[in-house]
């Protein structure tokens, strides 16, 4: 029998991920701040819950996909949070392993797939562990397209036995699934990933701005670049944005700027200078100041084009 999975946070990434769990045959219980995506998932066969606590009392595995550390702390440890639905596995069973709202199902496995501070992941894991809840941090890369296609890269930290238990669920969501070490290891790996993506997108923006000012055709330029050492997943996935000159969000500048803040915070704590990342962080900051934080992160090119005296081609 398929495990019942709770899913909290149905944004750009969470909504298609929850749909993929339904497609894989899992009963899914959903909760989110915005009711539109909840209604959509309920229409597709999910069950609605009014709080994280209510979700925790009905599921075998609970996934969160939330914007930042404070939201994860609130959902996990706050009022009506996961921790309030946990009672060291001593809830009152209804005969099917469900606690009738008086405690989490025994042995609840919590997968936080958000990108947050690894230190916060460790704090949340310790607090939930005292209530008998096992936790993995499992941030993802691949953007909206990866979420839709169930082709995400999933970077996991936590106990190996818990990773093994969660693996079939991860396989419904992603293609590259890696256990990296103890709780927090997934988060540190995702921060490393976000350095590469942000710097790559900025380099692409600079290169394409130079090529455009030289009078080159953008589609042909991208084709040529994609066939050599400059090829990357960023170039491949963002080519339609660059050609159209439109930057509807697959992953917002606002969210990547948040990640850059987590990266710089971690780098200072660990004593690792990140000079290129620091420059990119300020470019993303400038975009937000200009009211462009809702653009896709490939939209950093619009700032570079503006600095070069060229309006956006769209």
PDB file of C-alpha atoms in Angstrom:
ATOM      1  CA  UNK A   1       0.000   0.000   0.000  1.00  0.00           C
ATOM      2  CA  UNK A   2       1.352   3.428  -0.986  1.00  0.00           C
ATOM      3  CA  UNK A   3       2.441   5.686   1.846  1.00  0.00           C
ATOM      4  CA  UNK A   4       0.272   8.693   2.637  1.00  0.00           C
ATOM      5  CA  UNK A   5       2.272  11.866   2.076  1.00  0.00           C
ATOM      6  CA  UNK A   6       1.655  15.333   3.439  1.00  0.00           C
ATOM      7  CA  UNK A   7       2.754  18.316   1.363  1.00  0.00           C
ATOM      8  CA  UNK A   8       2.970  21.846   2.754  1.00  0.00           C
ATOM      9  CA  UNK A   9       3.853  24.736   0.432  1.00  0.00           C
ATOM     10  CA  UNK A  10       2.322  24.680  -3.054  1.00  0.00           C
ATOM     11  CA  UNK A  11       4.236  27.401  -4.872  1.00  0.00           C
ATOM     12  CA  UNK A  12       6.019  27.298  -8.223  1.00  0.00           C
ATOM     13  CA  UNK A  13       7.958  24.191  -7.167  1.00  0.00           C
ATOM     14  CA  UNK A  14       5.660  22.571  -4.625  1.00  0.00           C
ATOM     15  CA  UNK A  15       2.545  22.377  -6.751  1.00  0.00           C
ATOM     16  CA  UNK A  16       4.020  20.228  -9.560  1.00  0.00           C
ATOM     17  CA  UNK A  17       5.926  18.130  -7.019  1.00  0.00           C
ATOM     18  CA  UNK A  18       2.702  17.316  -5.172  1.00  0.00           C
ATOM     19  CA  UNK A  19       1.037  16.474  -8.490  1.00  0.00           C
ATOM     20  CA  UNK A  20       3.831  14.027  -9.279  1.00  0.00           C
ATOM     21  CA  UNK A  21       3.256  12.267  -5.967  1.00  0.00           C
ATOM     22  CA  UNK A  22      -0.412  11.867  -6.872  1.00  0.00           C
ATOM     23  CA  UNK A  23       0.597  10.514 -10.281  1.00  0.00           C
ATOM     24  CA  UNK A  24       2.847   7.988  -8.536  1.00  0.00           C
ATOM     25  CA  UNK A  25      -0.196   6.657  -6.675  1.00  0.00           C
ATOM     26  CA  UNK A  26       0.351   8.177  -3.243  1.00  0.00           C
ATOM     27  CA  UNK A  27      -2.553   9.538  -1.198  1.00  0.00           C
ATOM     28  CA  UNK A  28      -1.569  13.183  -0.600  1.00  0.00           C
ATOM     29  CA  UNK A  29      -2.729  15.603   2.110  1.00  0.00           C
ATOM     30  CA  UNK A  30      -2.022  19.252   1.264  1.00  0.00           C
ATOM     31  CA  UNK A  31      -1.821  22.557   3.117  1.00  0.00           C
ATOM     32  CA  UNK A  32      -0.657  25.937   1.873  1.00  0.00           C
ATOM     33  CA  UNK A  33      -1.097  29.615   2.663  1.00  0.00           C
ATOM     34  CA  UNK A  34      -2.658  30.254  -0.768  1.00  0.00           C
ATOM     35  CA  UNK A  35      -5.895  28.391  -1.332  1.00  0.00           C
ATOM     36  CA  UNK A  36      -5.842  28.437  -5.143  1.00  0.00           C
ATOM     37  CA  UNK A  37      -3.168  25.721  -5.434  1.00  0.00           C
ATOM     38  CA  UNK A  38      -4.815  23.770  -2.604  1.00  0.00           C
ATOM     39  CA  UNK A  39      -8.093  23.762  -4.519  1.00  0.00           C
ATOM     40  CA  UNK A  40      -6.267  22.645  -7.668  1.00  0.00           C
ATOM     41  CA  UNK A  41      -4.603  19.739  -5.861  1.00  0.00           C
ATOM     42  CA  UNK A  42      -7.834  18.731  -4.153  1.00  0.00           C
ATOM     43  CA  UNK A  43      -9.446  18.695  -7.593  1.00  0.00           C
ATOM     44  CA  UNK A  44      -6.686  16.332  -8.722  1.00  0.00           C
ATOM     45  CA  UNK A  45      -7.389  13.934  -5.859  1.00  0.00           C
ATOM     46  CA  UNK A  46      -5.543  15.290  -2.806  1.00  0.00           C
ATOM     47  CA  UNK A  47      -7.084  15.816   0.614  1.00  0.00           C
ATOM     48  CA  UNK A  48      -7.159  19.270   2.238  1.00  0.00           C
ATOM     49  CA  UNK A  49      -5.816  20.032   5.733  1.00  0.00           C
ATOM     50  CA  UNK A  50      -6.187  23.284   7.651  1.00  0.00           C
ATOM     51  CA  UNK A  51      -2.809  23.275   9.441  1.00  0.00           C
ATOM     52  CA  UNK A  52       0.580  21.614   9.583  1.00  0.00           C
ATOM     53  CA  UNK A  53      -0.530  19.912  12.797  1.00  0.00           C
ATOM     54  CA  UNK A  54      -3.521  18.419  10.994  1.00  0.00           C
ATOM     55  CA  UNK A  55      -1.300  17.195   8.167  1.00  0.00           C
ATOM     56  CA  UNK A  56       1.139  15.564  10.592  1.00  0.00           C
ATOM     57  CA  UNK A  57      -1.635  13.552  12.206  1.00  0.00           C
ATOM     58  CA  UNK A  58      -2.678  11.901   8.937  1.00  0.00           C
ATOM     59  CA  UNK A  59       0.478  10.987   7.041  1.00  0.00           C
ATOM     60  CA  UNK A  60       3.461   8.632   6.999  1.00  0.00           C
ATOM     61  CA  UNK A  61       5.780  11.172   5.369  1.00  0.00           C
ATOM     62  CA  UNK A  62       5.505  14.968   5.451  1.00  0.00           C
ATOM     63  CA  UNK A  63       7.198  17.234   2.888  1.00  0.00           C
ATOM     64  CA  UNK A  64       7.630  20.995   3.136  1.00  0.00           C
ATOM     65  CA  UNK A  65       8.584  23.254   0.216  1.00  0.00           C
ATOM     66  CA  UNK A  66       8.699  26.747   1.708  1.00  0.00           C
ATOM     67  CA  UNK A  67      10.446  30.044   0.873  1.00  0.00           C
ATOM     68  CA  UNK A  68      12.933  30.471   3.726  1.00  0.00           C
ATOM     69  CA  UNK A  69      14.124  29.498   7.188  1.00  0.00           C
ATOM     70  CA  UNK A  70      11.495  31.457   9.207  1.00  0.00           C
ATOM     71  CA  UNK A  71       8.638  29.775   7.334  1.00  0.00           C
ATOM     72  CA  UNK A  72      10.095  26.317   7.947  1.00  0.00           C
ATOM     73  CA  UNK A  73      10.607  27.065  11.648  1.00  0.00           C
ATOM     74  CA  UNK A  74       7.024  28.312  11.936  1.00  0.00           C
ATOM     75  CA  UNK A  75       5.498  25.320  10.155  1.00  0.00           C
ATOM     76  CA  UNK A  76       7.667  22.814  12.019  1.00  0.00           C
ATOM     77  CA  UNK A  77       7.867  24.291  15.516  1.00  0.00           C
ATOM     78  CA  UNK A  78       5.200  27.002  15.751  1.00  0.00           C
ATOM     79  CA  UNK A  79       1.586  27.085  16.843  1.00  0.00           C
ATOM     80  CA  UNK A  80      -0.417  24.382  15.020  1.00  0.00           C
ATOM     81  CA  UNK A  81       2.894  23.162  13.605  1.00  0.00           C
ATOM     82  CA  UNK A  82       4.299  19.719  13.016  1.00  0.00           C
ATOM     83  CA  UNK A  83       5.683  19.559  16.545  1.00  0.00           C
ATOM     84  CA  UNK A  84       2.188  20.038  17.992  1.00  0.00           C
ATOM     85  CA  UNK A  85       1.023  17.065  15.962  1.00  0.00           C
ATOM     86  CA  UNK A  86       3.807  14.953  17.420  1.00  0.00           C
ATOM     87  CA  UNK A  87       3.643  13.080  20.701  1.00  0.00           C
ATOM     88  CA  UNK A  88       6.647  10.771  20.605  1.00  0.00           C
ATOM     89  CA  UNK A  89       4.588   8.383  18.523  1.00  0.00           C
ATOM     90  CA  UNK A  90       2.041   7.969  21.320  1.00  0.00           C
ATOM     91  CA  UNK A  91      -1.033   9.326  19.555  1.00  0.00           C
ATOM     92  CA  UNK A  92      -4.335   7.455  19.762  1.00  0.00           C
ATOM     93  CA  UNK A  93      -4.616   5.137  16.761  1.00  0.00           C
ATOM     94  CA  UNK A  94      -7.825   4.731  14.785  1.00  0.00           C
ATOM     95  CA  UNK A  95      -6.771   1.231  13.720  1.00  0.00           C
ATOM     96  CA  UNK A  96      -5.098   2.408  10.522  1.00  0.00           C
ATOM     97  CA  UNK A  97      -2.025   3.965  12.093  1.00  0.00           C
ATOM     98  CA  UNK A  98      -3.553   7.446  12.167  1.00  0.00           C
ATOM     99  CA  UNK A  99      -3.638   9.398  15.394  1.00  0.00           C
ATOM    100  CA  UNK A 100      -7.084  11.045  15.139  1.00  0.00           C
ATOM    101  CA  UNK A 101      -5.440  14.460  15.539  1.00  0.00           C
ATOM    102  CA  UNK A 102      -3.885  13.683  18.945  1.00  0.00           C
ATOM    103  CA  UNK A 103      -0.348  12.997  17.713  1.00  0.00           C
ATOM    104  CA  UNK A 104       1.662  12.331  14.613  1.00  0.00           C
ATOM    105  CA  UNK A 105       1.634   8.867  13.114  1.00  0.00           C
ATOM    106  CA  UNK A 106       4.276   6.799  14.825  1.00  0.00           C
ATOM    107  CA  UNK A 107       7.642   7.188  13.125  1.00  0.00           C
ATOM    108  CA  UNK A 108       6.683  10.225  11.020  1.00  0.00           C
ATOM    109  CA  UNK A 109       9.391  11.028   8.486  1.00  0.00           C
ATOM    110  CA  UNK A 110       9.759  14.741   7.727  1.00  0.00           C
ATOM    111  CA  UNK A 111      11.440  15.819   4.479  1.00  0.00           C
ATOM    112  CA  UNK A 112      12.181  19.528   4.245  1.00  0.00           C
ATOM    113  CA  UNK A 113      12.844  20.191   0.560  1.00  0.00           C
ATOM    114  CA  UNK A 114      13.087  23.961   0.978  1.00  0.00           C
ATOM    115  CA  UNK A 115      16.350  25.873   0.592  1.00  0.00           C
ATOM    116  CA  UNK A 116      17.079  27.251   4.053  1.00  0.00           C
ATOM    117  CA  UNK A 117      19.969  27.712   6.460  1.00  0.00           C
ATOM    118  CA  UNK A 118      21.537  24.310   7.240  1.00  0.00           C
ATOM    119  CA  UNK A 119      21.888  25.488  10.838  1.00  0.00           C
ATOM    120  CA  UNK A 120      18.125  25.995  11.037  1.00  0.00           C
ATOM    121  CA  UNK A 121      17.616  22.505   9.576  1.00  0.00           C
ATOM    122  CA  UNK A 122      19.728  21.082  12.399  1.00  0.00           C
ATOM    123  CA  UNK A 123      17.801  23.076  15.012  1.00  0.00           C
ATOM    124  CA  UNK A 124      14.432  21.922  13.665  1.00  0.00           C
ATOM    125  CA  UNK A 125      15.635  18.318  13.383  1.00  0.00           C
ATOM    126  CA  UNK A 126      16.787  18.284  17.002  1.00  0.00           C
ATOM    127  CA  UNK A 127      13.474  19.694  18.277  1.00  0.00           C
ATOM    128  CA  UNK A 128      11.366  17.285  16.212  1.00  0.00           C
ATOM    129  CA  UNK A 129      13.627  14.362  17.077  1.00  0.00           C
ATOM    130  CA  UNK A 130      12.696  14.841  20.734  1.00  0.00           C
ATOM    131  CA  UNK A 131       9.101  14.162  19.659  1.00  0.00           C
ATOM    132  CA  UNK A 132       9.964  11.018  17.711  1.00  0.00           C
ATOM    133  CA  UNK A 133       9.923  12.678  14.273  1.00  0.00           C
ATOM    134  CA  UNK A 134      12.773  11.761  11.903  1.00  0.00           C
ATOM    135  CA  UNK A 135      14.000  14.510   9.570  1.00  0.00           C
ATOM    136  CA  UNK A 136      15.944  14.824   6.334  1.00  0.00           C
ATOM    137  CA  UNK A 137      16.940  18.102   4.704  1.00  0.00           C
ATOM    138  CA  UNK A 138      16.517  17.560   0.965  1.00  0.00           C
ATOM    139  CA  UNK A 139      16.708  20.779  -1.074  1.00  0.00           C
ATOM    140  CA  UNK A 140      16.374  20.500  -4.833  1.00  0.00           C
ATOM    141  CA  UNK A 141      17.732  21.968  -8.036  1.00  0.00           C
ATOM    142  CA  UNK A 142      16.190  21.966 -11.489  1.00  0.00           C
ATOM    143  CA  UNK A 143      13.696  24.809 -11.325  1.00  0.00           C
ATOM    144  CA  UNK A 144      10.049  24.684 -12.298  1.00  0.00           C
ATOM    145  CA  UNK A 145      10.764  22.545 -15.365  1.00  0.00           C
ATOM    146  CA  UNK A 146      12.595  19.980 -13.257  1.00  0.00           C
ATOM    147  CA  UNK A 147       9.703  19.921 -10.800  1.00  0.00           C
ATOM    148  CA  UNK A 148       7.131  19.450 -13.569  1.00  0.00           C
ATOM    149  CA  UNK A 149       9.170  16.731 -15.290  1.00  0.00           C
ATOM    150  CA  UNK A 150      10.034  14.931 -12.015  1.00  0.00           C
ATOM    151  CA  UNK A 151      13.676  15.440 -12.999  1.00  0.00           C
ATOM    152  CA  UNK A 152      14.991  17.346  -9.975  1.00  0.00           C
ATOM    153  CA  UNK A 153      18.395  16.897  -8.415  1.00  0.00           C
ATOM    154  CA  UNK A 154      17.722  16.157  -4.743  1.00  0.00           C
ATOM    155  CA  UNK A 155      20.497  16.756  -2.199  1.00  0.00           C
ATOM    156  CA  UNK A 156      19.851  14.931   1.054  1.00  0.00           C
ATOM    157  CA  UNK A 157      21.237  15.179   4.563  1.00  0.00           C
ATOM    158  CA  UNK A 158      20.263  12.969   7.495  1.00  0.00           C
ATOM    159  CA  UNK A 159      20.441   9.387   8.721  1.00  0.00           C
ATOM    160  CA  UNK A 160      21.136   6.813   5.995  1.00  0.00           C
ATOM    161  CA  UNK A 161      18.272   4.589   7.139  1.00  0.00           C
ATOM    162  CA  UNK A 162      15.854   7.519   6.810  1.00  0.00           C
ATOM    163  CA  UNK A 163      17.253   8.310   3.360  1.00  0.00           C
ATOM    164  CA  UNK A 164      16.688   4.710   2.299  1.00  0.00           C
ATOM    165  CA  UNK A 165      13.105   4.883   3.574  1.00  0.00           C
ATOM    166  CA  UNK A 166      12.463   8.109   1.657  1.00  0.00           C
ATOM    167  CA  UNK A 167      14.163   7.036  -1.578  1.00  0.00           C
ATOM    168  CA  UNK A 168      11.017   5.737  -3.353  1.00  0.00           C
ATOM    169  CA  UNK A 169       9.343   9.091  -2.697  1.00  0.00           C
ATOM    170  CA  UNK A 170      12.360  11.027  -3.949  1.00  0.00           C
ATOM    171  CA  UNK A 171      12.325   8.870  -7.088  1.00  0.00           C
ATOM    172  CA  UNK A 172       8.824  10.152  -7.871  1.00  0.00           C
ATOM    173  CA  UNK A 173      10.190  13.703  -7.799  1.00  0.00           C
ATOM    174  CA  UNK A 174      13.717  13.613  -9.195  1.00  0.00           C
ATOM    175  CA  UNK A 175      16.367  11.866 -11.236  1.00  0.00           C
ATOM    176  CA  UNK A 176      19.614  12.614  -9.378  1.00  0.00           C
ATOM    177  CA  UNK A 177      19.212  11.720  -5.704  1.00  0.00           C
ATOM    178  CA  UNK A 178      22.283  11.876  -3.480  1.00  0.00           C
ATOM    179  CA  UNK A 179      22.758  11.183   0.219  1.00  0.00           C
ATOM    180  CA  UNK A 180      25.509  13.598   1.269  1.00  0.00           C
ATOM    181  CA  UNK A 181      25.920  13.089   5.004  1.00  0.00           C
ATOM    182  CA  UNK A 182      24.237  14.129   8.263  1.00  0.00           C
ATOM    183  CA  UNK A 183      21.380  16.588   8.621  1.00  0.00           C
ATOM    184  CA  UNK A 184      22.403  19.908   7.077  1.00  0.00           C
ATOM    185  CA  UNK A 185      24.632  18.358   4.405  1.00  0.00           C
ATOM    186  CA  UNK A 186      21.877  18.663   1.823  1.00  0.00           C
ATOM    187  CA  UNK A 187      21.521  22.357   2.593  1.00  0.00           C
ATOM    188  CA  UNK A 188      25.224  23.097   2.296  1.00  0.00           C
ATOM    189  CA  UNK A 189      25.301  21.284  -1.053  1.00  0.00           C
ATOM    190  CA  UNK A 190      22.342  23.298  -2.298  1.00  0.00           C
ATOM    191  CA  UNK A 191      24.098  26.533  -1.337  1.00  0.00           C
ATOM    192  CA  UNK A 192      27.096  25.432  -3.392  1.00  0.00           C
ATOM    193  CA  UNK A 193      24.706  24.707  -6.266  1.00  0.00           C
ATOM    194  CA  UNK A 194      23.183  28.177  -5.986  1.00  0.00           C
ATOM    195  CA  UNK A 195      26.607  29.815  -6.246  1.00  0.00           C
ATOM    196  CA  UNK A 196      27.205  28.067  -9.560  1.00  0.00           C
ATOM    197  CA  UNK A 197      23.740  28.871 -10.940  1.00  0.00           C
ATOM    198  CA  UNK A 198      23.815  32.557  -9.968  1.00  0.00           C
ATOM    199  CA  UNK A 199      27.330  33.127 -11.322  1.00  0.00           C
ATOM    200  CA  UNK A 200      26.542  31.129 -14.477  1.00  0.00           C
ATOM    201  CA  UNK A 201      23.397  33.136 -15.203  1.00  0.00           C
ATOM    202  CA  UNK A 202      25.296  36.367 -14.661  1.00  0.00           C
ATOM    203  CA  UNK A 203      28.083  35.211 -16.991  1.00  0.00           C
ATOM    204  CA  UNK A 204      25.477  34.246 -19.588  1.00  0.00           C
ATOM    205  CA  UNK A 205      23.908  37.684 -19.213  1.00  0.00           C
ATOM    206  CA  UNK A 206      27.243  39.403 -19.778  1.00  0.00           C
ATOM    207  CA  UNK A 207      28.102  37.218 -22.772  1.00  0.00           C
ATOM    208  CA  UNK A 208      24.737  37.685 -24.459  1.00  0.00           C
ATOM    209  CA  UNK A 209      24.783  41.422 -23.818  1.00  0.00           C
ATOM    210  CA  UNK A 210      28.201  41.671 -25.451  1.00  0.00           C
ATOM    211  CA  UNK A 211      27.014  39.573 -28.399  1.00  0.00           C
ATOM    212  CA  UNK A 212      23.858  41.653 -28.832  1.00  0.00           C
ATOM    213  CA  UNK A 213      25.771  44.927 -28.808  1.00  0.00           C
ATOM    214  CA  UNK A 214      28.080  43.447 -31.443  1.00  0.00           C
ATOM    215  CA  UNK A 215      25.013  42.875 -33.627  1.00  0.00           C
ATOM    216  CA  UNK A 216      24.840  39.081 -33.325  1.00  0.00           C
ATOM    217  CA  UNK A 217      21.621  37.088 -33.575  1.00  0.00           C
ATOM    218  CA  UNK A 218      20.749  35.841 -30.096  1.00  0.00           C
ATOM    219  CA  UNK A 219      19.288  32.469 -31.085  1.00  0.00           C
ATOM    220  CA  UNK A 220      22.304  31.666 -33.257  1.00  0.00           C
ATOM    221  CA  UNK A 221      24.686  32.824 -30.531  1.00  0.00           C
ATOM    222  CA  UNK A 222      23.037  30.525 -28.009  1.00  0.00           C
ATOM    223  CA  UNK A 223      23.201  27.623 -30.453  1.00  0.00           C
ATOM    224  CA  UNK A 224      26.916  28.158 -30.969  1.00  0.00           C
ATOM    225  CA  UNK A 225      27.645  28.541 -27.250  1.00  0.00           C
ATOM    226  CA  UNK A 226      25.597  25.469 -26.406  1.00  0.00           C
ATOM    227  CA  UNK A 227      27.764  23.281 -28.626  1.00  0.00           C
ATOM    228  CA  UNK A 228      31.022  23.987 -26.826  1.00  0.00           C
ATOM    229  CA  UNK A 229      32.595  24.211 -23.408  1.00  0.00           C
ATOM    230  CA  UNK A 230      30.312  27.125 -22.509  1.00  0.00           C
ATOM    231  CA  UNK A 231      27.288  24.797 -22.608  1.00  0.00           C
ATOM    232  CA  UNK A 232      25.402  24.360 -19.337  1.00  0.00           C
ATOM    233  CA  UNK A 233      22.020  23.399 -17.935  1.00  0.00           C
ATOM    234  CA  UNK A 234      21.429  27.104 -17.324  1.00  0.00           C
ATOM    235  CA  UNK A 235      22.003  27.912 -20.996  1.00  0.00           C
ATOM    236  CA  UNK A 236      19.842  24.991 -22.109  1.00  0.00           C
ATOM    237  CA  UNK A 237      16.896  25.704 -19.813  1.00  0.00           C
ATOM    238  CA  UNK A 238      16.930  29.490 -20.116  1.00  0.00           C
ATOM    239  CA  UNK A 239      17.395  29.748 -23.900  1.00  0.00           C
ATOM    240  CA  UNK A 240      13.645  30.362 -24.493  1.00  0.00           C
ATOM    241  CA  UNK A 241      13.773  33.297 -22.034  1.00  0.00           C
ATOM    242  CA  UNK A 242      16.792  34.840 -23.717  1.00  0.00           C
ATOM    243  CA  UNK A 243      15.399  34.436 -27.241  1.00  0.00           C
ATOM    244  CA  UNK A 244      11.989  35.872 -26.339  1.00  0.00           C
ATOM    245  CA  UNK A 245      13.414  38.558 -24.059  1.00  0.00           C
ATOM    246  CA  UNK A 246      10.819  37.651 -21.437  1.00  0.00           C
ATOM    247  CA  UNK A 247      11.634  36.391 -17.964  1.00  0.00           C
ATOM    248  CA  UNK A 248       8.536  34.866 -16.414  1.00  0.00           C
ATOM    249  CA  UNK A 249       9.608  33.192 -13.187  1.00  0.00           C
ATOM    250  CA  UNK A 250      10.680  29.589 -13.037  1.00  0.00           C
ATOM    251  CA  UNK A 251      12.745  30.651 -10.016  1.00  0.00           C
ATOM    252  CA  UNK A 252      12.420  34.251  -8.886  1.00  0.00           C
ATOM    253  CA  UNK A 253      15.259  36.712  -8.414  1.00  0.00           C
ATOM    254  CA  UNK A 254      13.804  37.375  -4.936  1.00  0.00           C
ATOM    255  CA  UNK A 255      14.281  33.722  -3.955  1.00  0.00           C
ATOM    256  CA  UNK A 256      17.754  33.449  -5.408  1.00  0.00           C
ATOM    257  CA  UNK A 257      18.719  36.658  -3.600  1.00  0.00           C
ATOM    258  CA  UNK A 258      17.540  34.974  -0.402  1.00  0.00           C
ATOM    259  CA  UNK A 259      19.765  32.005  -1.211  1.00  0.00           C
ATOM    260  CA  UNK A 260      22.720  34.318  -1.848  1.00  0.00           C
ATOM    261  CA  UNK A 261      22.184  35.776   1.614  1.00  0.00           C
ATOM    262  CA  UNK A 262      22.311  32.276   3.128  1.00  0.00           C
ATOM    263  CA  UNK A 263      25.458  31.557   1.107  1.00  0.00           C
ATOM    264  CA  UNK A 264      27.280  34.665   2.310  1.00  0.00           C
ATOM    265  CA  UNK A 265      26.185  34.039   5.906  1.00  0.00           C
ATOM    266  CA  UNK A 266      27.560  30.498   5.722  1.00  0.00           C
ATOM    267  CA  UNK A 267      30.751  31.578   3.971  1.00  0.00           C
ATOM    268  CA  UNK A 268      31.547  34.070   6.702  1.00  0.00           C
ATOM    269  CA  UNK A 269      30.832  31.517   9.431  1.00  0.00           C
ATOM    270  CA  UNK A 270      33.135  29.001   7.736  1.00  0.00           C
ATOM    271  CA  UNK A 271      35.827  31.519   6.743  1.00  0.00           C
ATOM    272  CA  UNK A 272      35.454  31.059   2.972  1.00  0.00           C
ATOM    273  CA  UNK A 273      35.835  34.222   0.833  1.00  0.00           C
ATOM    274  CA  UNK A 274      33.398  34.255  -2.121  1.00  0.00           C
ATOM    275  CA  UNK A 275      34.303  37.356  -4.160  1.00  0.00           C
ATOM    276  CA  UNK A 276      32.408  36.464  -7.352  1.00  0.00           C
ATOM    277  CA  UNK A 277      29.305  35.506  -5.403  1.00  0.00           C
ATOM    278  CA  UNK A 278      29.422  38.796  -3.498  1.00  0.00           C
ATOM    279  CA  UNK A 279      29.355  40.799  -6.756  1.00  0.00           C
ATOM    280  CA  UNK A 280      26.465  38.719  -8.095  1.00  0.00           C
ATOM    281  CA  UNK A 281      24.574  39.218  -4.836  1.00  0.00           C
ATOM    282  CA  UNK A 282      24.779  42.988  -5.333  1.00  0.00           C
ATOM    283  CA  UNK A 283      23.546  42.701  -8.923  1.00  0.00           C
ATOM    284  CA  UNK A 284      20.546  40.721  -7.704  1.00  0.00           C
ATOM    285  CA  UNK A 285      20.049  43.316  -4.976  1.00  0.00           C
ATOM    286  CA  UNK A 286      20.014  46.076  -7.621  1.00  0.00           C
ATOM    287  CA  UNK A 287      17.355  44.185  -9.575  1.00  0.00           C
ATOM    288  CA  UNK A 288      15.164  44.008  -6.481  1.00  0.00           C
ATOM    289  CA  UNK A 289      15.633  47.738  -5.816  1.00  0.00           C
ATOM    290  CA  UNK A 290      14.451  48.351  -9.393  1.00  0.00           C
ATOM    291  CA  UNK A 291      11.294  46.322  -8.739  1.00  0.00           C
ATOM    292  CA  UNK A 292      12.409  43.289 -10.753  1.00  0.00           C
ATOM    293  CA  UNK A 293      12.562  40.750  -7.945  1.00  0.00           C
ATOM    294  CA  UNK A 294       9.627  38.838  -9.422  1.00  0.00           C
ATOM    295  CA  UNK A 295      11.476  38.077 -12.653  1.00  0.00           C
ATOM    296  CA  UNK A 296      13.110  34.732 -13.327  1.00  0.00           C
ATOM    297  CA  UNK A 297      16.723  34.694 -12.125  1.00  0.00           C
ATOM    298  CA  UNK A 298      17.874  34.634 -15.756  1.00  0.00           C
ATOM    299  CA  UNK A 299      16.457  38.176 -15.814  1.00  0.00           C
ATOM    300  CA  UNK A 300      19.781  39.417 -14.387  1.00  0.00           C
ATOM    301  CA  UNK A 301      20.567  40.025 -18.068  1.00  0.00           C
ATOM    302  CA  UNK A 302      18.083  42.918 -18.109  1.00  0.00           C
ATOM    303  CA  UNK A 303      20.235  44.856 -15.654  1.00  0.00           C
ATOM    304  CA  UNK A 304      23.380  44.128 -17.676  1.00  0.00           C
ATOM    305  CA  UNK A 305      21.657  45.263 -20.883  1.00  0.00           C
ATOM    306  CA  UNK A 306      20.547  48.432 -19.153  1.00  0.00           C
ATOM    307  CA  UNK A 307      24.115  49.132 -17.988  1.00  0.00           C
ATOM    308  CA  UNK A 308      25.202  48.672 -21.618  1.00  0.00           C
ATOM    309  CA  UNK A 309      22.646  51.252 -22.786  1.00  0.00           C
ATOM    310  CA  UNK A 310      20.340  48.736 -24.460  1.00  0.00           C
ATOM    311  CA  UNK A 311      16.638  48.379 -23.726  1.00  0.00           C
ATOM    312  CA  UNK A 312      15.197  44.897 -23.255  1.00  0.00           C
ATOM    313  CA  UNK A 313      14.491  43.477 -26.745  1.00  0.00           C
ATOM    314  CA  UNK A 314      10.967  42.371 -25.775  1.00  0.00           C
TER     315      UNK A 314
END
